[in-house]
CSV table of C-alpha atoms and ligand atoms in Angstrom, one decimal:
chain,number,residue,atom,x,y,z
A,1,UNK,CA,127.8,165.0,45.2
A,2,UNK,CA,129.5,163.4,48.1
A,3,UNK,CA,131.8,160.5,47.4
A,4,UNK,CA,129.8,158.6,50.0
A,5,UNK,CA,126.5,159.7,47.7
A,6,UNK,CA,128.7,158.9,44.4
A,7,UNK,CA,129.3,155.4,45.5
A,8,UNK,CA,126.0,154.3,46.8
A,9,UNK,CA,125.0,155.2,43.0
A,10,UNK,CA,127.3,152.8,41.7
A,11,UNK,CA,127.4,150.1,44.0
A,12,UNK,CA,123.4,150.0,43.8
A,13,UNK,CA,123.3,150.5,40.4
A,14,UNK,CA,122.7,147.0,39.1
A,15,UNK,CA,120.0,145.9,42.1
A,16,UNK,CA,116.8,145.3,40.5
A,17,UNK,CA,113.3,146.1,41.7
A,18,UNK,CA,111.8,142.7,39.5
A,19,UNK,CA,114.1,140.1,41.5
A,20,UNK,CA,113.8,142.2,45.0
A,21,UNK,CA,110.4,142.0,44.6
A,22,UNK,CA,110.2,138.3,44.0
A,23,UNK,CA,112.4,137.5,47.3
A,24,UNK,CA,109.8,140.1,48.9
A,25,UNK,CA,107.0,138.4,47.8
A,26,UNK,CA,108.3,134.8,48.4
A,27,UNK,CA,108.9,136.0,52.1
A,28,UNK,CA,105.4,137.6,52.4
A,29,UNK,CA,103.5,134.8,51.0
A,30,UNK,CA,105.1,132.3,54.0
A,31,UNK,CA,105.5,134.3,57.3
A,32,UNK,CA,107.3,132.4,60.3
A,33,UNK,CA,106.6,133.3,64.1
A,34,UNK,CA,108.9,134.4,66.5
A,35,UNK,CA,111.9,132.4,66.9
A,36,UNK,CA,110.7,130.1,64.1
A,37,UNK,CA,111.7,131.7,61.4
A,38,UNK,CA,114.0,128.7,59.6
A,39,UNK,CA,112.6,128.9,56.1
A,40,UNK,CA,113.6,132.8,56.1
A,41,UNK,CA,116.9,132.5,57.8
A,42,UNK,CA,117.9,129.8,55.5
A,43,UNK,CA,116.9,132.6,52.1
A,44,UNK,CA,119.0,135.2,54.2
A,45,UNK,CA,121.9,132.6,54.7
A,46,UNK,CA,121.6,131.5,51.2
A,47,UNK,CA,122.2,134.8,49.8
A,48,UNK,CA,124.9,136.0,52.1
A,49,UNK,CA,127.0,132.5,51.3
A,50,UNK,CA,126.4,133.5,47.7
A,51,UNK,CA,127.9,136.9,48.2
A,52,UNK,CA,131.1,136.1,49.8
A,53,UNK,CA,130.0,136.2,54.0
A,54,UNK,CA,131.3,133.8,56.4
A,55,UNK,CA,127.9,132.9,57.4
A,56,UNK,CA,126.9,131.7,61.2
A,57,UNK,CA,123.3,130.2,61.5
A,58,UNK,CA,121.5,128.8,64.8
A,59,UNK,CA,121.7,132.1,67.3
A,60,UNK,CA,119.2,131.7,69.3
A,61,UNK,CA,117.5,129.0,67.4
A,62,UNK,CA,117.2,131.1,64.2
A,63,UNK,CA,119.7,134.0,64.1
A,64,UNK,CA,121.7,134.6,61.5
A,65,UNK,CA,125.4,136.5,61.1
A,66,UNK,CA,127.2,137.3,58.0
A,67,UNK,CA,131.0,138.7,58.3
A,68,UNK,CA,132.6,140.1,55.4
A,69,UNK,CA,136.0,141.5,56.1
A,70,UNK,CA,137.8,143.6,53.3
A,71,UNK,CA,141.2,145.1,55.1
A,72,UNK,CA,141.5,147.4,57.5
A,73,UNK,CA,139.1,149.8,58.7
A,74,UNK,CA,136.1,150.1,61.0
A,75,UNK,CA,133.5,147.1,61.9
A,76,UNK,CA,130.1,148.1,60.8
A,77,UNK,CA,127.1,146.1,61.9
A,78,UNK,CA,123.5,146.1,59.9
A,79,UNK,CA,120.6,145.0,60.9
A,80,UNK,CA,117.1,143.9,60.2
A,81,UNK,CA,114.6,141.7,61.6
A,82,UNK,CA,112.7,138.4,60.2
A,83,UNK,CA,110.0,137.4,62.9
A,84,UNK,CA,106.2,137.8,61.8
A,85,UNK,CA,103.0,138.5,63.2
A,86,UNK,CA,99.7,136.0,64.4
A,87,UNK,CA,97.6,138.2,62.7
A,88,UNK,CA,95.4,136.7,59.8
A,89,UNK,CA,96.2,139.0,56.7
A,90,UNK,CA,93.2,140.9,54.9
A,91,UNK,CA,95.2,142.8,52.1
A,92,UNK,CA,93.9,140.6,49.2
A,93,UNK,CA,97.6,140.9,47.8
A,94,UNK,CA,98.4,138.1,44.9
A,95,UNK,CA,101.1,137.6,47.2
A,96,UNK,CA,99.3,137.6,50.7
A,97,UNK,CA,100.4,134.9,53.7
A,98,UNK,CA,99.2,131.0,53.0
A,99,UNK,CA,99.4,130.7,56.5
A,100,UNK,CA,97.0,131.1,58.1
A,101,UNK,CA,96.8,133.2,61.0
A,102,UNK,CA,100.1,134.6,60.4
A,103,UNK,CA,101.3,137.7,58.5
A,104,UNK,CA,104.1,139.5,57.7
A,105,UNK,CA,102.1,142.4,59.2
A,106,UNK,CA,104.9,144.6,60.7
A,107,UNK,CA,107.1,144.4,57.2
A,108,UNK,CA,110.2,142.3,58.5
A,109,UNK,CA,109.9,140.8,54.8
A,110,UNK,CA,110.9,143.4,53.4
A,111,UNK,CA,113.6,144.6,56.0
A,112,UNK,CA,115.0,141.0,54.9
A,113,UNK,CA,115.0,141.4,51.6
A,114,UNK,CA,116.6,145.4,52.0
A,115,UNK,CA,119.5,143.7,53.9
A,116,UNK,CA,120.0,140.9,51.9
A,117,UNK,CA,120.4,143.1,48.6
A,118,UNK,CA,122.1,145.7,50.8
A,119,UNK,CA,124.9,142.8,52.0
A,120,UNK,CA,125.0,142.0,47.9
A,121,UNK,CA,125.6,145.4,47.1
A,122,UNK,CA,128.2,146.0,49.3
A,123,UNK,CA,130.2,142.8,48.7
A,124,UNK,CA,130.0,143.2,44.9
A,125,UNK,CA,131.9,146.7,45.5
A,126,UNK,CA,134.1,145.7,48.5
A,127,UNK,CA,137.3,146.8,46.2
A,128,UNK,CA,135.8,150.4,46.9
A,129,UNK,CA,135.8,150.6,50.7
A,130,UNK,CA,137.7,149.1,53.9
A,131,UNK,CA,136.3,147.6,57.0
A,132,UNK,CA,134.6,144.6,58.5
A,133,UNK,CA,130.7,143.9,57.0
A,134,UNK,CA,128.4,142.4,59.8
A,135,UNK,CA,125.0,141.9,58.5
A,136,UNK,CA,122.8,140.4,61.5
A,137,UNK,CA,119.5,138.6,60.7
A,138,UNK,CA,117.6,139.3,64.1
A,139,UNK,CA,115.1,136.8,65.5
A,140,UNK,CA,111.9,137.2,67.2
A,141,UNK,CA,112.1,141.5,67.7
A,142,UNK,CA,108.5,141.1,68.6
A,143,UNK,CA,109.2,138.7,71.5
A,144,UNK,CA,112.6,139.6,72.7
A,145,UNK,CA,114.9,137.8,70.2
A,146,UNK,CA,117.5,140.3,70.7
A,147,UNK,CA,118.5,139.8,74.0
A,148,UNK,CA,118.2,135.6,73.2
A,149,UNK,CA,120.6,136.5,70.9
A,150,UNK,CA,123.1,138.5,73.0
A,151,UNK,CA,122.9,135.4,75.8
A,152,UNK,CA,123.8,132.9,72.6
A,153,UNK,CA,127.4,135.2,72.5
A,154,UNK,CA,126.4,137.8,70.1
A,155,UNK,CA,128.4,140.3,71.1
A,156,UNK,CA,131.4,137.8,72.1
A,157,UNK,CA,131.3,136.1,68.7
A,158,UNK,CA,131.5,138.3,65.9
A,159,UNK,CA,133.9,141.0,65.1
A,160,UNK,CA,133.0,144.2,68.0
A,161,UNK,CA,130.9,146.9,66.3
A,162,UNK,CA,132.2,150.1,65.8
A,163,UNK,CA,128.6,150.8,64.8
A,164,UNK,CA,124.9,149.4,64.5
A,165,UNK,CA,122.8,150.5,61.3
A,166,UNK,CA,118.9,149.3,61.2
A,167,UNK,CA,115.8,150.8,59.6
A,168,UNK,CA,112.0,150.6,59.9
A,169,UNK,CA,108.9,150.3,57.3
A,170,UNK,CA,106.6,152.5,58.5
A,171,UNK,CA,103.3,154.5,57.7
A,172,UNK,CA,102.8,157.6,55.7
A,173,UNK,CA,103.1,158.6,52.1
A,174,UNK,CA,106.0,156.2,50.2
A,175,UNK,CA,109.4,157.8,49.9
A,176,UNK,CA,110.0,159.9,53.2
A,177,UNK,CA,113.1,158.6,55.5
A,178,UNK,CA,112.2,160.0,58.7
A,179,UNK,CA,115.3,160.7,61.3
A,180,UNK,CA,115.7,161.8,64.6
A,181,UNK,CA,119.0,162.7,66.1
A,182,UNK,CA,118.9,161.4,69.7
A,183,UNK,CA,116.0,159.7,71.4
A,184,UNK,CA,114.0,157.7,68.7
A,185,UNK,CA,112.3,155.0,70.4
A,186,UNK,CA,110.7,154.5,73.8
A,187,UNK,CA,111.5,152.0,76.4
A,188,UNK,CA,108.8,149.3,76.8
A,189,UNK,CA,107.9,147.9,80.0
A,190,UNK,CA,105.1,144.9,81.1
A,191,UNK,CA,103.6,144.2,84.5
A,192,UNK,CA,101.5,141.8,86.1
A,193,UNK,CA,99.1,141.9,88.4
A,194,UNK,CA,97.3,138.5,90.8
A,195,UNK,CA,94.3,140.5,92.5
A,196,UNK,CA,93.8,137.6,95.6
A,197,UNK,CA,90.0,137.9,96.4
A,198,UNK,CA,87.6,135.6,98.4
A,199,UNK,CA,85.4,133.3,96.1
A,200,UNK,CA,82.0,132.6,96.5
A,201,UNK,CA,78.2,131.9,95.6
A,202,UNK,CA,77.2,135.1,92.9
A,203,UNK,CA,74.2,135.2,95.4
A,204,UNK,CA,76.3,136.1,98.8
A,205,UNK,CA,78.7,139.0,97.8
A,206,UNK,CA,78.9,139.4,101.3
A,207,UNK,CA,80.7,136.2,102.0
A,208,UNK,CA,83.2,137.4,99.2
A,209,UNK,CA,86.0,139.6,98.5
A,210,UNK,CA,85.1,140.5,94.6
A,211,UNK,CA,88.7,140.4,92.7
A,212,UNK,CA,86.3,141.4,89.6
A,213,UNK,CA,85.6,144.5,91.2
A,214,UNK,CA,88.7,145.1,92.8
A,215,UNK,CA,90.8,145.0,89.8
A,216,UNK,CA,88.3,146.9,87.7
A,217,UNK,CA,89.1,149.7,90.2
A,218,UNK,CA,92.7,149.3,90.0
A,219,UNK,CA,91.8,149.2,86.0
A,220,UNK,CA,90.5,152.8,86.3
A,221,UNK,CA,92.4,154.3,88.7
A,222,UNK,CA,95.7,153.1,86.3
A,223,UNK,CA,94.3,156.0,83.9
A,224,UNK,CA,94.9,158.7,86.3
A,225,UNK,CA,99.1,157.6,86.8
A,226,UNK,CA,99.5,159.3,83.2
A,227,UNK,CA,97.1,162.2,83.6
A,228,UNK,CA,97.2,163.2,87.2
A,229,UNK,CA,100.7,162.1,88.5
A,230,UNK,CA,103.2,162.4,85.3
A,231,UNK,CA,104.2,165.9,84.1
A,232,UNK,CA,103.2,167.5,80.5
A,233,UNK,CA,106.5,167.0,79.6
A,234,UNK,CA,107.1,163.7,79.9
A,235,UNK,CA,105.6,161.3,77.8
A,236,UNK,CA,104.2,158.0,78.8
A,237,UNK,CA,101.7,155.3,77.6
A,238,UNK,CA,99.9,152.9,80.2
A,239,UNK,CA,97.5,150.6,78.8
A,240,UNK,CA,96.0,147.8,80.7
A,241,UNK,CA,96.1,145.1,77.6
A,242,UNK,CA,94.8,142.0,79.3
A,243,UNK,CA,92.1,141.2,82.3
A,244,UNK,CA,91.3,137.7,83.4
A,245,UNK,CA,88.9,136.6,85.9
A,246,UNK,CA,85.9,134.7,86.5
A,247,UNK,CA,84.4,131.4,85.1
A,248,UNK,CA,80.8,131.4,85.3
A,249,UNK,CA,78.2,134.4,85.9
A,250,UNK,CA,77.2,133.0,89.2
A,251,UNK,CA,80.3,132.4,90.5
A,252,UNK,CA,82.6,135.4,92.5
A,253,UNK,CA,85.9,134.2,91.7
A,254,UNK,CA,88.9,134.2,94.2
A,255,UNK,CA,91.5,136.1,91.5
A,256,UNK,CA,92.4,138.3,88.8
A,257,UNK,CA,95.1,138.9,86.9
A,258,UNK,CA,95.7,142.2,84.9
A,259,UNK,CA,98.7,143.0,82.7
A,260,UNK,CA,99.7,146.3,82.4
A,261,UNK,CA,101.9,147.7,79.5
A,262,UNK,CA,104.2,150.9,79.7
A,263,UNK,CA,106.1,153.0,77.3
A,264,UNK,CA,107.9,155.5,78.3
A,265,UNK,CA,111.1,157.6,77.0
A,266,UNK,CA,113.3,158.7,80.3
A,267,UNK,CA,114.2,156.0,82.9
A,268,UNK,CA,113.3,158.4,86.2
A,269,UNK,CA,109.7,158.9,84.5
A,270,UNK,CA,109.4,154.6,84.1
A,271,UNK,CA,110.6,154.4,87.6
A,272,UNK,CA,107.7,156.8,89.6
A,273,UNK,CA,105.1,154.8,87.2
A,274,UNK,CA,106.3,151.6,88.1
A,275,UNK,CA,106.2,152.8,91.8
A,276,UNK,CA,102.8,154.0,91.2
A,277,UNK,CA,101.2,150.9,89.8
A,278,UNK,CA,102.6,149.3,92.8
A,279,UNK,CA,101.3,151.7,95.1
A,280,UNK,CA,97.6,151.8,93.4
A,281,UNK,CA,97.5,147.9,93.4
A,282,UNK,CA,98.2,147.1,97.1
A,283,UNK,CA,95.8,150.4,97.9
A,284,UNK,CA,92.9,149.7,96.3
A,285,UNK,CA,93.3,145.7,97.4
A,286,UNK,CA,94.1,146.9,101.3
A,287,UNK,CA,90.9,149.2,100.4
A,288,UNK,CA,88.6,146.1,99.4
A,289,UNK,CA,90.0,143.9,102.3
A,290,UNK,CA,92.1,141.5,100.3
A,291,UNK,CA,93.1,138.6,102.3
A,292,UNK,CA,96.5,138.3,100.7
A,293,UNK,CA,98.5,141.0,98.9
A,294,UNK,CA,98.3,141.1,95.5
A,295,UNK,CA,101.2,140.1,93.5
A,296,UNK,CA,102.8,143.1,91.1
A,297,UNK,CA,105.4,141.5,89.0
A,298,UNK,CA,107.6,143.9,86.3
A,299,UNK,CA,108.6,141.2,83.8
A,300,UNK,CA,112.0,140.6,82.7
A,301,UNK,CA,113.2,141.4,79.0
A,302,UNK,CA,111.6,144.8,78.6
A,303,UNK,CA,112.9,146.9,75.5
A,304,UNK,CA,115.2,149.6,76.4
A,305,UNK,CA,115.3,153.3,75.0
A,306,UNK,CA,116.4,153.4,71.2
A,307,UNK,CA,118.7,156.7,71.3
A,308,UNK,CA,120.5,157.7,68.2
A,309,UNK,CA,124.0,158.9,68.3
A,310,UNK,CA,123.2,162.8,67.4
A,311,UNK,CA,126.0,163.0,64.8
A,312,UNK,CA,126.0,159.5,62.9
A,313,UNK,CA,122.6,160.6,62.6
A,314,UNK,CA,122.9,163.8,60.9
A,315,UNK,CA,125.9,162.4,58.2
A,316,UNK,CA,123.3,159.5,57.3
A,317,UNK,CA,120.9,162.1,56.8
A,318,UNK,CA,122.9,164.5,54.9
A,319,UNK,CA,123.6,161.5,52.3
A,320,UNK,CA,119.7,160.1,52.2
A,321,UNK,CA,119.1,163.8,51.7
A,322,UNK,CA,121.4,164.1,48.6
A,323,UNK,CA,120.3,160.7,47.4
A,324,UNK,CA,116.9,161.3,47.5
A,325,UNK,CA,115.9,164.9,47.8
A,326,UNK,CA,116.0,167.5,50.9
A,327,UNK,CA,112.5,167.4,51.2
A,328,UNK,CA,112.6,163.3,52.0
A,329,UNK,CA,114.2,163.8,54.8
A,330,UNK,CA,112.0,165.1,58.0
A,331,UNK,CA,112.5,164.6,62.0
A,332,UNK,CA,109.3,163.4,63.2
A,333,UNK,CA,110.7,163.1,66.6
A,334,UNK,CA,110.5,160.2,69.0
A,335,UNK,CA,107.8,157.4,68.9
A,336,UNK,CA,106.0,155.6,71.2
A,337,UNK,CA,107.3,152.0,70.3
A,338,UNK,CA,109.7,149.8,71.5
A,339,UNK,CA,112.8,148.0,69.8
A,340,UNK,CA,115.2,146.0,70.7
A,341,UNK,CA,117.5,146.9,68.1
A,342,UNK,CA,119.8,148.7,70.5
A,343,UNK,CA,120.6,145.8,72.8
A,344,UNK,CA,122.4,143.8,69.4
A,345,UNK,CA,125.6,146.3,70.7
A,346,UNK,CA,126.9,146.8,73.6
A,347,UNK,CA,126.6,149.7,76.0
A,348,UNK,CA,128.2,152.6,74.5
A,349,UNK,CA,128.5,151.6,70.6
A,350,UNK,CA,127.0,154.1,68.7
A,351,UNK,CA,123.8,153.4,66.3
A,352,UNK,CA,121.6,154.7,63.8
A,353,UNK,CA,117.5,153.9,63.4
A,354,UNK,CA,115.7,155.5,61.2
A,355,UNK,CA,112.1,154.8,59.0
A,356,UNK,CA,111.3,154.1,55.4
A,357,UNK,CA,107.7,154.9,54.7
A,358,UNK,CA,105.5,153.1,52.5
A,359,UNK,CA,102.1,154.1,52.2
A,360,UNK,CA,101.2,153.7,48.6
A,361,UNK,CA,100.3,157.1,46.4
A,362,UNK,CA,97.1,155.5,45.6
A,363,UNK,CA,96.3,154.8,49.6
A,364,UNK,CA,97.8,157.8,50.9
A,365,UNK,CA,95.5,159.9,48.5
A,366,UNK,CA,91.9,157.9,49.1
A,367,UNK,CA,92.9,158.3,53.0
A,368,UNK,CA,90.2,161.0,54.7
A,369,UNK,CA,91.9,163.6,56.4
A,370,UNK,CA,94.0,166.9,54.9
A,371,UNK,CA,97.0,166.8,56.6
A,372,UNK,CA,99.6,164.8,56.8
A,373,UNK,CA,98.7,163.8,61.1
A,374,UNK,CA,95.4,163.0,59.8
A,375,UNK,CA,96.0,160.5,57.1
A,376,UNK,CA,98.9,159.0,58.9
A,377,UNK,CA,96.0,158.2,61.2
A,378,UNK,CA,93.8,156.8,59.0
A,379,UNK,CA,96.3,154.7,57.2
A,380,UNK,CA,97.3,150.8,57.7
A,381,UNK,CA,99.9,150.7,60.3
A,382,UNK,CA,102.2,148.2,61.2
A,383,UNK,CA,100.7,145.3,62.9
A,384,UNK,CA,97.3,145.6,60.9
A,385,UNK,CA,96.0,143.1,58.9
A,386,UNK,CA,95.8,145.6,56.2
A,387,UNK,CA,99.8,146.6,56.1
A,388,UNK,CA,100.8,146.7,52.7
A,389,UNK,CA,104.0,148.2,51.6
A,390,UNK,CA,104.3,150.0,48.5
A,391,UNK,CA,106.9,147.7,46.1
A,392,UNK,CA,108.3,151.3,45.5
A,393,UNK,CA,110.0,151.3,48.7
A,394,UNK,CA,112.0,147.9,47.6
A,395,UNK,CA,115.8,149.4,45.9
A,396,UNK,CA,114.9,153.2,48.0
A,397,UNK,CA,115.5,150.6,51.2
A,398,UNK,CA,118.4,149.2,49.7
A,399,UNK,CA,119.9,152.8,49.0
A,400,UNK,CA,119.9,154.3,52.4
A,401,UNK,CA,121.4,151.0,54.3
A,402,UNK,CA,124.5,151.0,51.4
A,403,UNK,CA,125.2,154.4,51.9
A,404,UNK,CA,124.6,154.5,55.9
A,405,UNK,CA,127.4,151.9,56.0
A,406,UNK,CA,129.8,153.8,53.4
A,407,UNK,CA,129.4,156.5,55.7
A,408,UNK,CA,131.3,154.5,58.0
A,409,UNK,CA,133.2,152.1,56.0
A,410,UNK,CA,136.5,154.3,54.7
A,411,UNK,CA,136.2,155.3,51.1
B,501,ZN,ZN1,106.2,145.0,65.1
B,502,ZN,ZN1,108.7,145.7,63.5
């Protein structure tokens, strides 16, 4: 065994599963929004003070830093999100949300609770290594907390990162630590569209320019950027998430407004799609005899690409492998979701993603389907309102975030 492996034994040897689970299911039971996380930041910042961090709260409204220093020796940053979801929770957990509306549906509970016990861990043992611990409590990843963050002075702040260290809860069969050397995550992108029509009586189309049926074409014609205009090589998403227009049925409306999402993994690929939405709106509106160009806005604060570092990536895989079994350990190569994870560093600091999966035994086996694409289809995912991670997953999570920083930190 490693000495990286040896001492993620000992350090974690005394986390137990009972109190991480009663943290978890305190955070599950009352979810916060986006940026309004204050009862979870305050647990996180609780915690950290207890183990010894120099604790910063307020970044961004709810951000929190920890710093830990213990002599000389590189600066290693970890990571994990708090924000939850506007989803109304159906697991029928003893634990579920009591807010209503709102769920912990993407598993940011449990990334706090991993990073908490994780910062514990590592500052109980801090005789054993050398280097600078900063543990970062994100705000709002599902609404761009990240780069609120970096403009509150993130990376001017703290101590600079040598490194950034985050992982996922994800789908599939509990115990499985999916990594992927290089590209990871893709880059997320959303536009929107003002269709400018000519309202009128729902009798007298032919007074009208219909916006309805203008940007229903524009809808449809969308589909063919991906198929017809982007190579089978490259891979992008483009999915036209929202489409407002109208009032009342007899009543041609003068606008519409679309708003077009876009994942994509290579930034020449995002460019000729974002050319070609352009190019499809004003064409089919010069097509229908718009008055008045449409308006085609990219918004700011899209997610960038999430690219591992190749070779941090394969030495925390070598230890999660030796920690938990060669067979835990798969490459299930790049996703189509966003992050914002990488944006907590600045350009050029090397970081490290990677999943925890969480499906339970008892879920994974009911779910229809043979192999292992199949059931990961059929399975709860993150964001539904039946995600519920397997309290298996609970010191495992703890595990691969110690021994990720070890790797770094000079033993
Ligand atoms: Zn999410
Ligand atoms: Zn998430």
């Amino acid at each position: 065994m490693t000495d990286t492996a040896r001492l993620t034994e000992d350090l974690t040897s005394a986390v137990a599963h009972d109190e991480l689970a009663a943290f978890y299911q305190d955070l599950h039971r009352h979810p916060e929004l986006s940026f309004k996380e204050h009862r979870t930041a305050a647990g996180l910042a609780l915690r950290l003070r207890a183990a010894g961090f120099t604790v910063t709260e307020g970044i961004a409204g709810t951000g929190v830093v920890g710093v830990l220093h213990a002599g000389d020796g590189p600066v290693v940053w970890l990571r994990g999100d708090m924000d939850a979801l506007p989803v109304r929770e159906a697991t029928g957990l003893p634990y579920a949300s009591t807010v209503d509306g709102v769920m912990h549906a993407c598993g940011h509970d449990l990334h706090v609770t991993w990073l908490a016990a994780a910062a514990e861990a590592l500052a109980a043992g801090r005789d054993s290594w050398s280097g600078t611990l900063v543990v970062v409590g994100q705000t709002a990843e599902e609404a761009g907390g990240g780069a609120a963050m970096v403009a509150d002075g993130l990376h001017e702040r703290f101590p600079r990162a040598d490194v950034l260290l985050g992982q996922h809860v994800t789908p599939g069969l509990a115990g499985f630590y999916p990594h992927t050397p290089g590209l990871i995550m893709s880059a997320s992108n959303n536009v929107d569209v003002v269709v400018h029509g000519v309202g009128g009586h729902g009798s007298r189309p032919e007074t009208t320019v219909d916006p309805v049926v203008t940007a229903a074409y524009i809808v449809t014609r969308l589909q063919t950027v991906v198929s017809r205009e982007t190579a089978a090589r490259d891979s992008a998403v483009l999915t036209v998430g929202e489409f407002h227009a109208g009032t009342k049925p007899n009543v041609i409306p003068a606008e519409a407004r679309l708003a077009v999402n876009l994942r994509t993994q290579d930034a020449g690929v995002r460019d000729r799609i974002l050319a070609a939405v352009r190019r499809i709106v004003e064409g089919e509106c010069a097509a229908a005899g718009c008055p008045v160009p449409p308006e085609v806005t990219v918004r700011p604060g899209g997610y960038p690409l999430t690219v591992n570092d190749p070779a941090l990536d394969a030495e925390i895989a070598a230890v999660h492998r030796e920690l938990f079994g060669a067979e835990t350990v798969l490459d299930l190569g790049p996703a189509m979701g966003s992050e914002d994870f990488s944006l907590l560093v600045p350009n050029g600091v090397p970081y490290d993603y990677w999943f925890v999966t969480s499906t339970p035994p008892e879920v994974w086996e009911a779910a229809p389907g043979e192999g292992l694409e199949e059931k990961f289809a059929a399975v709860p995912s993150n964001h539904s309102p039946l995600f519920a991670p397997d309290l298996s997953v609970l010191v495992p999570g703890v595990r691969t975030l110690v021994s990720a920083a070890l790797t770094r930190l000079s033993v």
